[in-house]
Amino acid sequence: MLVALLASLMLQSCVREDSLLQEDVAARRSALVRLTVCADRAVADPTRIASGEDGRLQWEGDESIGIIFAKQASSTTNYRYIQELKSVPGRPGVFSGNIDPGKYKLSDIVGMVCPFSEESWGKCHSSKGKRIVMRVGAMDGLQPHSGEPQWDDVPFFAEISSSDLVKDGDGYVIGDKTFRCGAALIGVTVYGRHPDGSVGEKLQSVRLNASTSVCCVGTSEWNISSDSFAFNGISDKAYIAVRLGEPKAMGLQASSGATVYMPSLPRGETGGKVKFTKVKVVTDKAVYTKSISQTPDLMAGSILPVSMDLATFERVAIPYSTLKYENVSLRRGAVNSFVYNYYEPFSDRPIEVFYYIPSKGDITTMPILFSMHGNGRGGQGACSNWSSTAESKGVIVVAPCFSAELYPNADYHLGGISYSTSSYMPRPFEQRTYNIIEELFDMIKDKTGNTSACYDLSGHSAGSQFTHRMLLNMPDCRVGRAVASNAGYYTFPVPDGIADAAGEVYSFPYSIKGIDMPVSQLAAFFARNLTVHVGTADIATTVEEDADLPVSAGAEAQGACRYERGKYFFARSKAVADSLGLPFNWRLVEVPGVAHSASKMIKSAEVGAAALLYP
């Protein structure tokens, strides 16, 4: 009887809790605010989203839109958040959805993107006001470009605010508003040859200094050159830099010059004017600059040609010292730094190198460690995190700092093996950033008299991406032991690619699918003394939890968080090695209770990178 009574009470409790839950859900639903966006008009051909002849918005097809909020109601950060609105069946050009006022404030609406995509939106969290830029998925393959844009995925952004909301029954409507949408391609053509130039100079990049009346689309193809110009964001001083898909020889005629295309968005409701003030051209031998004053009309969906005769530029030859390291002197006992530009292919992109040499001990026999920084590009921190270990264990620590301005993700995270971060467009071997590490190793040995035959390599987050990809793509590098800690995502050594739960297969940079990689190279990779290093608390799954977390579909196919991705990378790599009958010399080490912290991943007792490399 007692058992029956307890069962009855538990059942009543469950029913009561379920009833309360239903009441709570009903209450929350009644508290939601309906937000509807009405397009000016819709067109019949459901192929894309574009702007009409009058610049007003046309919605084409069954798309969704994203309403951008400056922040969540409960958040004090500057991060932006996005809420999806779905198309309304039977009502072309009308999109509707519920907004939770407990989560989002209508007064915090700052913009709208279309089509909606978490991947397209990325992690835009600029605090610079009502401006945002989305990635352009279809433009990832535009370089080199034929001159005919393929508008498979036309970007759109509109600035809106709470003043644009119109009360409509129990909700609000945004409608009857002129929006600018679509992208314009700025085609910069460089032709001719400078009188002081040399025949066959190779064009490396073109940078166009633009005023603030243009939004630059920050795809992975283009290096945005400004300290304040965040990936997928814009700054008050936009330097648009484009690195070519392949080197082009200078000395061409205007009709056959090297043209680079820069996708840009007209900003605001009426602005289409953009002022160009300066052009910078970098070749393998010199830097060319020219001040200009052009104010063309930047119209969505158009190609704007900007032609420049190189003969009219100011030319400055790139200095390259044949007496290597002549101005570098190394000191002991503290974190110091020097500027390095002695590797000729990158002599126009100097890096600051931080280092720590112990105050005592035989400098000629000390092990040499390269510490690779994360996405924050903090070389000094990457060095100082190791300073106590360096002093106590007698280790020379070298931490090169690859700035985002000169070394975008393709050059740092991916090591410069590809011109693109979304498809495999191989660069010449000498243009791989990994070569700088090899050259720096020789320099440190030369300056200190060190006799080490190899060096250790450790990287956290983006540095972990650099570390494991260096071992994969540079089989002859002189790395002895390596620790790759908490990478955001990996390049899996799986020839057939990796797949998500829906069966979508991902190639480079998420796997080696699409790369002709011989088995001998995989054998060298699996034979490395590599530790895949993961923090058990590095479990953020959204950019709201961790703004630096890669959330692309290919990254999420590797796991929901960095902890899962690291373990999956190790397991799949071992499975490939076993299937090929190759020796597997890696180990997986977990650091209990540590999240995405470089210092803790290095210094944790017994299982930190320092303890693993120098026990």
Coordinates of C-alpha atoms in Angstrom, one line a residue:
M1 CA 0.0 0.0 0.0
L2 CA 2.9 2.3 0.8
V3 CA 4.4 1.7 -2.6
A4 CA 1.1 2.4 -4.3
L5 CA 0.7 5.6 -2.3
L6 CA 4.2 6.8 -3.3
A7 CA 3.5 5.9 -6.9
S8 CA 0.3 7.9 -6.8
L9 CA 2.0 10.9 -5.3
M10 CA 4.8 10.7 -7.9
L11 CA 2.3 10.5 -10.7
Q12 CA 0.4 13.5 -9.3
S13 CA 3.7 15.4 -9.1
C14 CA 4.6 14.5 -12.7
V15 CA 1.2 15.6 -13.9
R16 CA 1.4 18.8 -11.9
E17 CA 4.9 19.5 -13.2
D18 CA 3.8 18.7 -16.8
S19 CA 0.8 21.1 -16.4
L20 CA 3.0 23.8 -15.0
L21 CA 5.4 23.2 -17.9
Q22 CA 2.6 23.6 -20.4
E23 CA 1.4 26.7 -18.7
D24 CA 5.0 28.1 -18.8
V25 CA 5.3 27.3 -22.5
A26 CA 1.8 28.9 -23.2
A27 CA 2.8 32.0 -21.2
R28 CA 6.1 32.3 -23.1
R29 CA 4.3 32.0 -26.4
S30 CA 1.8 34.7 -25.5
A31 CA 4.7 36.9 -24.6
L32 CA 6.5 36.6 -28.0
V33 CA 6.3 39.5 -30.4
R34 CA 5.5 38.8 -34.0
L35 CA 7.8 40.5 -36.4
T36 CA 7.0 40.6 -40.1
V37 CA 9.2 42.0 -42.9
C38 CA 7.4 42.9 -46.1
A39 CA 9.4 43.2 -49.3
D40 CA 8.6 46.0 -51.8
R41 CA 7.8 43.4 -54.4
A42 CA 8.5 39.8 -55.4
V43 CA 9.4 38.5 -58.8
A44 CA 8.4 35.2 -60.5
D45 CA 11.8 33.7 -61.2
P46 CA 12.9 32.1 -57.9
T47 CA 16.6 32.2 -58.5
R48 CA 18.2 34.8 -56.4
I49 CA 17.8 38.0 -54.4
A50 CA 18.7 41.2 -56.2
S51 CA 17.9 44.9 -56.5
G52 CA 15.6 46.4 -59.1
E53 CA 16.3 49.2 -61.5
D54 CA 15.2 51.7 -58.9
G55 CA 17.4 50.1 -56.2
R56 CA 14.5 48.7 -54.3
L57 CA 14.6 45.2 -52.9
Q58 CA 13.3 42.2 -54.9
W59 CA 12.8 39.0 -53.1
E60 CA 13.2 36.0 -55.3
G61 CA 12.4 32.5 -54.2
D62 CA 11.6 30.8 -50.9
E63 CA 14.3 32.3 -48.8
S64 CA 14.6 33.3 -45.2
I65 CA 16.1 36.5 -43.6
G66 CA 18.0 37.3 -40.5
I67 CA 17.2 40.1 -38.1
I68 CA 20.4 41.3 -36.5
F69 CA 20.3 42.5 -32.9
A70 CA 23.1 44.5 -31.3
K71 CA 23.0 42.2 -28.3
Q72 CA 20.8 39.8 -26.3
A73 CA 18.6 41.4 -23.6
S74 CA 20.6 39.5 -21.0
S75 CA 24.0 40.3 -22.5
T76 CA 26.3 43.2 -21.7
T77 CA 28.7 42.4 -24.5
N78 CA 29.0 44.0 -27.9
Y79 CA 28.4 40.7 -29.7
R80 CA 25.7 40.7 -32.4
Y81 CA 23.0 38.1 -32.5
I82 CA 20.7 37.0 -35.3
Q83 CA 17.1 35.7 -35.4
E84 CA 15.7 33.9 -38.4
L85 CA 12.4 34.9 -40.0
K86 CA 10.8 32.4 -42.4
S87 CA 9.0 33.1 -45.6
V88 CA 5.2 33.1 -45.3
P89 CA 3.6 30.5 -47.6
G90 CA 1.4 32.0 -50.3
R91 CA 2.6 35.6 -49.6
P92 CA 5.6 36.3 -51.8
G93 CA 8.1 38.7 -50.2
V94 CA 6.7 38.4 -46.7
F95 CA 8.8 36.9 -43.9
S96 CA 7.6 36.4 -40.4
G97 CA 8.7 35.0 -37.0
N98 CA 8.4 35.3 -33.3
I99 CA 10.9 37.4 -31.3
D100 CA 11.3 36.6 -27.7
P101 CA 11.5 40.0 -25.8
G102 CA 13.1 38.2 -22.9
K103 CA 16.0 37.3 -25.2
Y104 CA 16.0 40.2 -27.7
K105 CA 14.9 43.8 -27.4
L106 CA 13.3 45.3 -30.5
S107 CA 15.2 48.5 -29.7
D108 CA 18.4 46.7 -30.3
I109 CA 17.6 45.8 -34.0
V110 CA 20.5 47.1 -36.1
G111 CA 20.3 45.3 -39.4
M112 CA 19.0 42.6 -41.7
V113 CA 20.9 40.0 -43.8
C114 CA 19.6 37.8 -46.6
P115 CA 19.7 34.9 -47.2
F116 CA 19.8 33.8 -43.6
S117 CA 22.8 31.6 -42.7
E118 CA 24.7 31.2 -39.5
E119 CA 27.8 30.4 -41.6
S120 CA 27.3 33.5 -43.8
W121 CA 26.7 35.7 -40.8
G122 CA 29.8 34.3 -39.1
K123 CA 30.7 35.9 -35.8
C124 CA 30.2 39.6 -36.6
H125 CA 30.4 41.4 -33.3
S126 CA 31.8 44.8 -34.1
S127 CA 30.8 47.5 -31.7
K128 CA 31.2 50.2 -34.4
G129 CA 27.5 51.0 -34.8
K130 CA 24.9 49.9 -37.3
R131 CA 27.2 48.3 -39.8
I132 CA 27.8 44.6 -40.6
V133 CA 29.0 42.5 -43.5
M134 CA 28.2 39.0 -44.4
R135 CA 30.3 36.4 -46.2
V136 CA 29.7 35.7 -49.8
G137 CA 29.6 32.0 -50.3
A138 CA 29.4 32.0 -54.0
M139 CA 32.4 34.3 -54.3
D140 CA 34.8 31.9 -52.7
G141 CA 35.8 30.7 -56.2
L142 CA 36.0 34.1 -57.9
Q143 CA 39.7 34.3 -58.0
P144 CA 41.0 34.3 -60.7
H145 CA 37.8 35.6 -62.2
S146 CA 36.4 35.5 -65.7
G147 CA 34.8 39.0 -65.5
E148 CA 31.2 37.6 -65.4
P149 CA 29.9 37.4 -61.8
Q150 CA 27.8 34.3 -60.9
W151 CA 25.1 35.5 -58.6
D152 CA 24.3 32.2 -57.0
D153 CA 24.3 33.7 -53.6
V154 CA 24.0 37.4 -53.8
P155 CA 24.7 39.1 -50.5
F156 CA 22.4 41.6 -48.9
F157 CA 22.6 43.8 -45.9
A158 CA 20.2 46.6 -44.7
E159 CA 20.6 48.9 -41.8
I160 CA 17.4 49.1 -39.8
S161 CA 16.4 50.4 -36.4
S162 CA 13.5 50.4 -34.0
S163 CA 12.3 53.6 -35.6
D164 CA 11.5 51.5 -38.8
L165 CA 9.1 49.3 -36.8
V166 CA 5.4 49.8 -37.5
K167 CA 2.8 48.5 -34.9
D168 CA 0.5 46.0 -36.6
G169 CA -2.0 44.2 -34.4
D170 CA -0.1 42.1 -31.9
G171 CA 3.2 42.5 -33.7
Y172 CA 5.4 44.8 -35.7
V173 CA 6.1 45.2 -39.4
I174 CA 9.1 46.4 -41.3
G175 CA 8.0 47.4 -44.7
D176 CA 7.9 50.1 -47.4
K177 CA 11.6 50.8 -47.0
T178 CA 14.2 51.2 -49.7
F179 CA 17.1 48.8 -49.2
R180 CA 20.4 48.4 -51.0
C181 CA 21.4 44.9 -51.8
G182 CA 23.6 42.7 -53.9
A183 CA 27.3 43.1 -54.4
A184 CA 29.5 45.1 -56.7
L185 CA 32.8 43.8 -58.0
I186 CA 35.6 46.3 -58.0
G187 CA 37.9 45.2 -60.8
V188 CA 41.4 46.6 -60.3
T189 CA 43.5 46.2 -63.5
V190 CA 47.2 46.8 -63.3
Y191 CA 49.1 47.0 -66.5
G192 CA 52.4 48.4 -68.0
R193 CA 55.9 48.3 -66.6
H194 CA 57.7 50.8 -64.5
P195 CA 60.9 52.3 -66.0
D196 CA 62.8 51.2 -63.0
G197 CA 61.2 47.8 -62.8
S198 CA 62.6 44.5 -64.0
V199 CA 61.1 42.2 -66.7
G200 CA 59.0 39.4 -65.3
E201 CA 58.3 40.9 -61.8
K202 CA 55.6 38.8 -60.2
L203 CA 52.5 40.6 -59.0
Q204 CA 51.7 39.5 -55.4
S205 CA 48.9 41.8 -54.2
V206 CA 46.9 44.9 -54.9
R207 CA 45.6 47.1 -52.1
L208 CA 43.0 49.8 -52.7
N209 CA 42.4 52.4 -50.0
A210 CA 38.7 53.2 -50.0
S211 CA 36.6 55.7 -48.0
T212 CA 33.9 54.6 -45.5
S213 CA 31.1 54.8 -48.0
V214 CA 31.7 51.2 -49.0
C215 CA 31.3 48.0 -47.1
C216 CA 33.9 45.4 -48.0
V217 CA 32.8 41.8 -48.1
G218 CA 35.4 39.9 -46.0
T219 CA 35.6 36.4 -47.5
S220 CA 38.4 34.1 -46.9
E221 CA 40.0 35.0 -50.2
W222 CA 40.8 38.6 -49.4
N223 CA 43.2 40.0 -46.8
I224 CA 41.7 43.0 -45.1
S225 CA 44.7 45.1 -44.2
S226 CA 43.9 47.1 -41.0
D227 CA 44.4 46.4 -37.4
S228 CA 40.8 47.4 -36.7
F229 CA 39.4 45.5 -39.6
A230 CA 38.0 42.3 -38.2
F231 CA 37.2 39.2 -40.2
N232 CA 33.7 39.7 -41.6
G233 CA 33.6 43.2 -40.2
I234 CA 34.3 46.7 -41.4
S235 CA 36.3 49.6 -39.9
D236 CA 36.4 53.3 -40.4
K237 CA 39.4 53.0 -42.6
A238 CA 38.9 50.1 -45.0
Y239 CA 42.0 48.9 -46.8
I240 CA 40.9 46.2 -49.3
A241 CA 43.7 43.8 -50.1
V242 CA 43.5 41.0 -52.6
R243 CA 46.1 38.3 -53.0
L244 CA 46.0 36.7 -56.5
G245 CA 45.0 33.1 -57.1
E246 CA 48.2 32.7 -59.0
P247 CA 51.2 35.0 -59.6
K248 CA 50.9 37.1 -62.8
A249 CA 53.9 38.5 -64.7
M250 CA 54.1 42.3 -64.9
G251 CA 54.6 44.2 -68.1
L252 CA 51.2 43.4 -69.7
Q253 CA 49.2 45.7 -71.9
A254 CA 46.0 47.3 -70.6
S255 CA 43.8 44.9 -72.5
S256 CA 45.5 41.9 -70.9
G257 CA 46.5 43.3 -67.5
A258 CA 46.2 41.4 -64.3
T259 CA 42.8 42.1 -62.8
V260 CA 41.7 41.3 -59.3
Y261 CA 38.1 41.5 -58.2
M262 CA 37.1 42.9 -54.8
P263 CA 33.4 42.2 -53.8
S264 CA 31.9 45.2 -52.0
L265 CA 28.5 46.2 -50.7
P266 CA 27.0 49.7 -51.2
R267 CA 26.2 50.9 -47.7
G268 CA 23.0 52.3 -46.4
E269 CA 19.8 53.2 -48.3
T270 CA 21.0 55.9 -50.6
G271 CA 24.8 55.7 -50.7
G272 CA 26.5 54.3 -53.7
K273 CA 29.4 56.7 -53.9
V274 CA 32.8 55.4 -52.8
K275 CA 36.0 57.4 -52.9
F276 CA 39.3 55.7 -53.8
T277 CA 42.4 57.5 -52.5
K278 CA 45.4 55.3 -52.9
V279 CA 46.5 52.1 -54.6
K280 CA 49.4 49.9 -53.4
V281 CA 50.8 47.1 -55.6
V282 CA 53.3 44.6 -54.2
T283 CA 55.5 42.5 -56.5
D284 CA 58.3 40.1 -55.6
K285 CA 60.8 42.9 -56.1
A286 CA 59.2 46.2 -55.2
V287 CA 56.3 48.1 -53.7
Y288 CA 54.4 50.5 -55.9
T289 CA 52.1 53.3 -54.6
K290 CA 49.9 55.9 -56.2
S291 CA 47.6 58.5 -54.8
I292 CA 44.3 58.8 -56.6
S293 CA 41.0 60.6 -56.3
Q294 CA 38.1 58.8 -57.8
T295 CA 34.5 58.8 -56.8
P296 CA 32.6 56.4 -58.9
D297 CA 29.1 55.2 -58.4
L298 CA 29.1 51.7 -56.8
M299 CA 25.9 50.0 -57.9
A300 CA 24.8 46.6 -56.7
G301 CA 25.3 43.8 -59.2
S302 CA 27.8 45.8 -61.3
I303 CA 31.5 45.5 -62.1
L304 CA 33.4 48.7 -61.5
P305 CA 36.6 48.9 -63.5
V306 CA 39.6 50.7 -61.9
S307 CA 42.6 50.6 -64.3
M308 CA 46.1 51.7 -63.3
D309 CA 49.2 52.1 -65.4
L310 CA 52.1 50.9 -63.2
A311 CA 54.5 53.3 -65.0
T312 CA 52.8 56.2 -63.2
F313 CA 53.3 54.7 -59.7
E314 CA 56.1 55.5 -57.2
R315 CA 58.4 52.5 -57.0
V316 CA 60.5 51.4 -53.9
A317 CA 62.6 48.3 -54.2
I318 CA 62.1 45.8 -51.4
P319 CA 65.4 45.7 -49.4
Y320 CA 66.7 42.2 -48.9
S321 CA 69.9 41.8 -46.8
T322 CA 72.4 39.4 -48.3
L323 CA 74.2 39.6 -44.9
K324 CA 71.5 37.8 -43.0
Y325 CA 70.6 38.8 -39.4
E326 CA 73.2 41.6 -39.4
N327 CA 71.1 43.8 -37.2
V328 CA 69.8 41.1 -34.8
S329 CA 71.5 40.6 -31.4
L330 CA 70.0 38.2 -28.9
R331 CA 69.8 38.7 -25.1
R332 CA 69.3 36.3 -22.3
G333 CA 67.1 36.2 -19.2
A334 CA 64.0 38.0 -20.4
V335 CA 61.3 38.1 -23.1
N336 CA 62.7 40.1 -25.9
S337 CA 61.9 40.5 -29.6
F338 CA 63.3 41.4 -33.0
V339 CA 61.9 42.1 -36.5
Y340 CA 62.4 39.3 -39.0
N341 CA 62.2 39.7 -42.8
Y342 CA 65.1 37.6 -44.0
Y343 CA 63.2 34.9 -45.8
E344 CA 63.0 36.4 -49.3
P345 CA 59.5 35.3 -50.4
F346 CA 58.1 37.1 -47.4
S347 CA 60.6 39.9 -47.1
D348 CA 57.8 42.5 -47.7
R349 CA 55.8 41.1 -44.8
P350 CA 58.0 41.3 -41.7
I351 CA 57.1 39.6 -38.5
E352 CA 58.0 40.4 -34.9
V353 CA 59.7 37.4 -33.2
F354 CA 59.5 37.1 -29.4
Y355 CA 62.0 34.9 -27.7
Y356 CA 63.3 33.8 -24.3
I357 CA 66.9 32.5 -23.8
P358 CA 67.6 31.2 -20.3
S359 CA 70.0 33.3 -18.2
K360 CA 72.1 30.3 -17.3
G361 CA 73.2 27.1 -19.0
D362 CA 75.0 26.1 -22.2
I363 CA 73.1 27.9 -25.0
T364 CA 74.7 25.6 -27.6
T365 CA 73.0 22.5 -26.4
M366 CA 69.6 23.7 -25.3
P367 CA 66.5 22.4 -27.0
I368 CA 64.7 25.0 -29.1
L369 CA 60.9 25.3 -28.9
F370 CA 58.7 27.2 -31.3
S371 CA 55.4 28.4 -29.6
M372 CA 52.6 29.3 -32.0
H373 CA 50.0 31.9 -30.9
G374 CA 46.3 31.6 -31.3
N375 CA 43.8 33.7 -33.3
G376 CA 44.4 36.7 -31.1
R377 CA 47.9 36.9 -32.8
G378 CA 49.7 37.4 -29.4
G379 CA 53.3 36.5 -29.9
Q380 CA 54.5 38.0 -26.7
G381 CA 52.0 35.9 -24.6
A382 CA 52.9 32.8 -26.6
C383 CA 56.5 33.3 -25.4
S384 CA 55.9 34.5 -21.8
N385 CA 53.6 31.4 -21.2
W386 CA 56.8 29.3 -21.5
S387 CA 59.3 31.6 -19.8
S388 CA 59.3 29.9 -16.4
T389 CA 59.7 26.5 -18.1
A390 CA 62.4 27.9 -20.3
E391 CA 64.4 29.1 -17.4
S392 CA 64.0 26.1 -15.2
K393 CA 64.5 23.4 -17.9
G394 CA 67.0 25.2 -20.0
V395 CA 64.9 25.7 -23.2
I396 CA 65.2 28.4 -25.9
V397 CA 61.6 29.6 -26.7
V398 CA 60.8 31.3 -30.0
A399 CA 57.4 32.8 -30.6
P400 CA 56.9 34.4 -34.1
C401 CA 53.9 36.8 -34.3
F402 CA 52.0 36.6 -37.6
S403 CA 49.8 39.7 -37.7
A404 CA 46.3 39.3 -39.2
E405 CA 47.1 42.3 -41.4
L406 CA 50.0 40.6 -43.2
Y407 CA 49.1 37.0 -42.6
P408 CA 45.4 36.3 -42.9
N409 CA 43.9 32.9 -42.1
A410 CA 45.1 31.3 -45.3
D411 CA 48.6 32.2 -44.5
Y412 CA 48.6 31.4 -40.8
H413 CA 45.9 28.9 -39.9
L414 CA 46.5 27.0 -43.1
G415 CA 50.2 27.8 -43.4
G416 CA 50.0 29.3 -46.8
I417 CA 49.5 26.0 -48.6
S418 CA 46.4 27.4 -50.5
Y419 CA 45.4 30.8 -51.8
S420 CA 41.8 30.0 -50.5
T421 CA 40.5 28.9 -47.1
S422 CA 37.5 27.2 -48.7
S423 CA 38.9 25.3 -51.6
Y424 CA 42.4 23.8 -52.4
M425 CA 44.2 26.3 -54.6
P426 CA 47.9 25.2 -54.1
R427 CA 50.6 27.8 -53.7
P428 CA 54.2 27.2 -54.7
F429 CA 56.2 25.5 -52.0
E430 CA 58.4 28.5 -51.2
Q431 CA 55.3 30.6 -50.4
R432 CA 54.2 28.4 -47.6
T433 CA 54.5 30.2 -44.2
Y434 CA 56.0 27.1 -42.7
N435 CA 59.3 27.9 -44.4
I436 CA 59.6 30.9 -42.1
I437 CA 59.8 28.6 -39.1
E438 CA 62.5 26.5 -40.8
E439 CA 64.5 29.7 -41.7
L440 CA 64.1 31.1 -38.1
F441 CA 65.4 27.8 -36.7
D442 CA 68.6 28.2 -38.8
M443 CA 68.9 31.8 -37.7
I444 CA 68.6 31.0 -34.0
K445 CA 71.2 28.3 -34.4
D446 CA 73.5 30.7 -36.3
K447 CA 73.2 33.5 -33.7
T448 CA 73.6 31.2 -30.7
G449 CA 75.9 28.5 -32.0
N450 CA 73.2 26.0 -31.1
T451 CA 73.8 22.5 -32.5
S452 CA 70.2 21.1 -32.3
A453 CA 69.2 19.0 -35.3
C454 CA 65.5 19.5 -34.7
Y455 CA 63.1 21.7 -32.8
D456 CA 60.0 21.2 -30.7
L457 CA 56.7 22.8 -31.8
S458 CA 53.7 23.7 -29.7
G459 CA 50.6 25.6 -30.6
H460 CA 47.2 26.5 -29.0
S461 CA 43.9 27.1 -30.9
A462 CA 44.9 28.7 -34.3
G463 CA 48.5 27.8 -33.4
S464 CA 47.4 24.2 -33.0
Q465 CA 45.9 24.4 -36.5
F466 CA 49.2 25.7 -37.8
T467 CA 51.1 23.0 -35.9
H468 CA 49.3 19.9 -37.1
R469 CA 49.0 21.2 -40.7
M470 CA 52.7 21.9 -40.8
L471 CA 53.4 18.3 -39.9
L472 CA 50.9 17.1 -42.5
N473 CA 52.0 19.4 -45.4
M474 CA 55.7 19.7 -44.8
P475 CA 57.0 16.1 -44.3
D476 CA 60.6 17.2 -44.3
C477 CA 60.3 19.9 -41.6
R478 CA 62.8 19.4 -38.7
V479 CA 60.1 19.1 -36.0
G480 CA 61.1 16.6 -33.3
R481 CA 58.2 16.7 -30.8
A482 CA 54.9 18.5 -31.3
V483 CA 51.9 19.4 -29.2
A484 CA 48.7 20.6 -30.9
S485 CA 46.3 22.0 -28.2
N486 CA 42.6 22.8 -28.6
A487 CA 42.4 23.4 -32.4
G488 CA 39.2 24.9 -33.6
Y489 CA 39.1 22.4 -36.4
Y490 CA 41.5 20.1 -38.2
T491 CA 42.5 18.9 -41.6
F492 CA 41.7 15.2 -41.3
P493 CA 44.2 12.9 -43.1
V494 CA 41.2 11.1 -44.7
P495 CA 41.5 10.9 -48.5
D496 CA 37.7 10.4 -49.0
G497 CA 36.8 13.4 -46.8
I498 CA 34.7 13.6 -43.6
A499 CA 31.0 13.5 -43.5
D500 CA 28.3 15.0 -41.2
A501 CA 25.2 13.2 -40.0
A502 CA 23.3 14.1 -43.1
G503 CA 26.0 12.6 -45.3
E504 CA 27.5 15.9 -46.6
V505 CA 31.2 15.3 -47.4
Y506 CA 33.8 17.9 -46.6
S507 CA 37.1 18.3 -48.4
F508 CA 39.9 20.8 -47.9
P509 CA 40.4 22.5 -45.4
Y510 CA 38.5 20.0 -43.3
S511 CA 40.2 16.9 -44.8
I512 CA 42.7 16.1 -47.5
K513 CA 40.0 15.2 -50.0
G514 CA 40.9 17.0 -53.2
I515 CA 44.6 17.0 -52.4
D516 CA 46.8 14.5 -54.2
M517 CA 48.6 13.4 -51.2
P518 CA 50.8 10.2 -51.5
V519 CA 50.7 7.5 -48.9
S520 CA 54.4 8.2 -48.1
Q521 CA 53.4 11.7 -46.9
L522 CA 50.6 10.2 -44.7
A523 CA 53.1 7.7 -43.3
A524 CA 55.5 10.6 -42.4
F525 CA 52.6 12.4 -40.7
F526 CA 51.5 9.4 -38.7
A527 CA 55.1 8.6 -37.6
R528 CA 55.5 12.1 -36.0
N529 CA 55.8 12.4 -32.3
L530 CA 52.6 14.4 -32.0
T531 CA 50.4 14.9 -29.0
V532 CA 46.8 15.8 -29.7
H533 CA 46.1 17.9 -26.7
V534 CA 42.5 18.7 -25.5
G535 CA 41.0 20.5 -22.5
T536 CA 38.0 18.6 -21.2
A537 CA 36.2 21.9 -20.4
D538 CA 36.7 23.3 -23.9
I539 CA 33.1 22.6 -24.7
A540 CA 31.7 25.8 -26.1
T541 CA 29.3 25.1 -29.1
T542 CA 28.2 28.6 -30.1
V543 CA 29.9 31.9 -30.9
E544 CA 27.9 33.4 -28.1
E545 CA 29.8 31.2 -25.7
D546 CA 33.1 31.6 -27.5
A547 CA 33.5 34.2 -30.3
D548 CA 36.5 32.5 -31.8
L549 CA 34.9 29.1 -32.1
P550 CA 34.7 28.0 -35.8
V551 CA 31.1 27.2 -36.5
S552 CA 31.2 26.4 -40.2
A553 CA 29.4 23.2 -41.3
G554 CA 32.7 21.5 -42.0
A555 CA 34.0 22.3 -38.6
E556 CA 30.8 21.1 -36.9
A557 CA 31.0 17.9 -38.8
Q558 CA 34.1 17.2 -36.7
G559 CA 32.2 17.7 -33.4
A560 CA 30.1 20.2 -31.6
C561 CA 33.1 21.6 -29.6
R562 CA 36.9 21.7 -29.6
Y563 CA 37.1 18.8 -27.1
E564 CA 35.0 16.5 -29.3
R565 CA 36.8 17.6 -32.4
G566 CA 40.2 16.8 -31.0
K567 CA 39.2 13.3 -29.9
Y568 CA 37.5 12.6 -33.2
F569 CA 40.6 13.8 -35.2
F570 CA 42.8 11.5 -33.2
A571 CA 40.4 8.5 -33.6
R572 CA 39.9 9.0 -37.4
S573 CA 43.6 9.5 -38.0
K574 CA 44.4 6.3 -36.2
A575 CA 41.8 4.4 -38.1
V576 CA 43.3 5.6 -41.4
A577 CA 46.8 4.7 -40.3
D578 CA 45.5 1.2 -39.3
S579 CA 43.7 0.7 -42.6
L580 CA 46.9 1.5 -44.5
G581 CA 49.1 -0.6 -42.2
L582 CA 51.1 2.5 -41.2
P583 CA 52.8 3.0 -37.8
F584 CA 50.9 5.5 -35.6
N585 CA 53.1 7.4 -33.2
W586 CA 50.6 9.9 -31.8
R587 CA 49.1 10.2 -28.4
L588 CA 45.9 11.8 -27.1
V589 CA 46.2 13.7 -23.8
E590 CA 43.3 15.3 -22.0
V591 CA 43.7 18.2 -19.6
P592 CA 41.0 17.9 -16.9
G593 CA 38.9 20.9 -16.2
V594 CA 40.7 23.2 -18.6
A595 CA 38.7 25.2 -21.2
H596 CA 40.1 27.4 -24.0
S597 CA 43.1 28.7 -22.1
A598 CA 46.6 28.7 -23.7
S599 CA 48.4 29.3 -20.4
K600 CA 46.6 26.5 -18.5
M601 CA 47.0 24.1 -21.4
I602 CA 50.8 24.8 -21.2
K603 CA 51.2 24.9 -17.4
S604 CA 48.8 22.3 -16.1
A605 CA 50.7 19.9 -13.8
E606 CA 51.7 16.5 -15.4
V607 CA 49.6 16.9 -18.5
G608 CA 50.3 20.4 -19.7
A609 CA 52.4 21.0 -22.8
A610 CA 55.4 22.0 -20.7
A611 CA 55.3 18.8 -18.7
L612 CA 54.7 16.6 -21.8
L613 CA 57.7 18.1 -23.7
Y614 CA 60.1 18.8 -20.7
P615 CA 59.2 16.4 -17.8

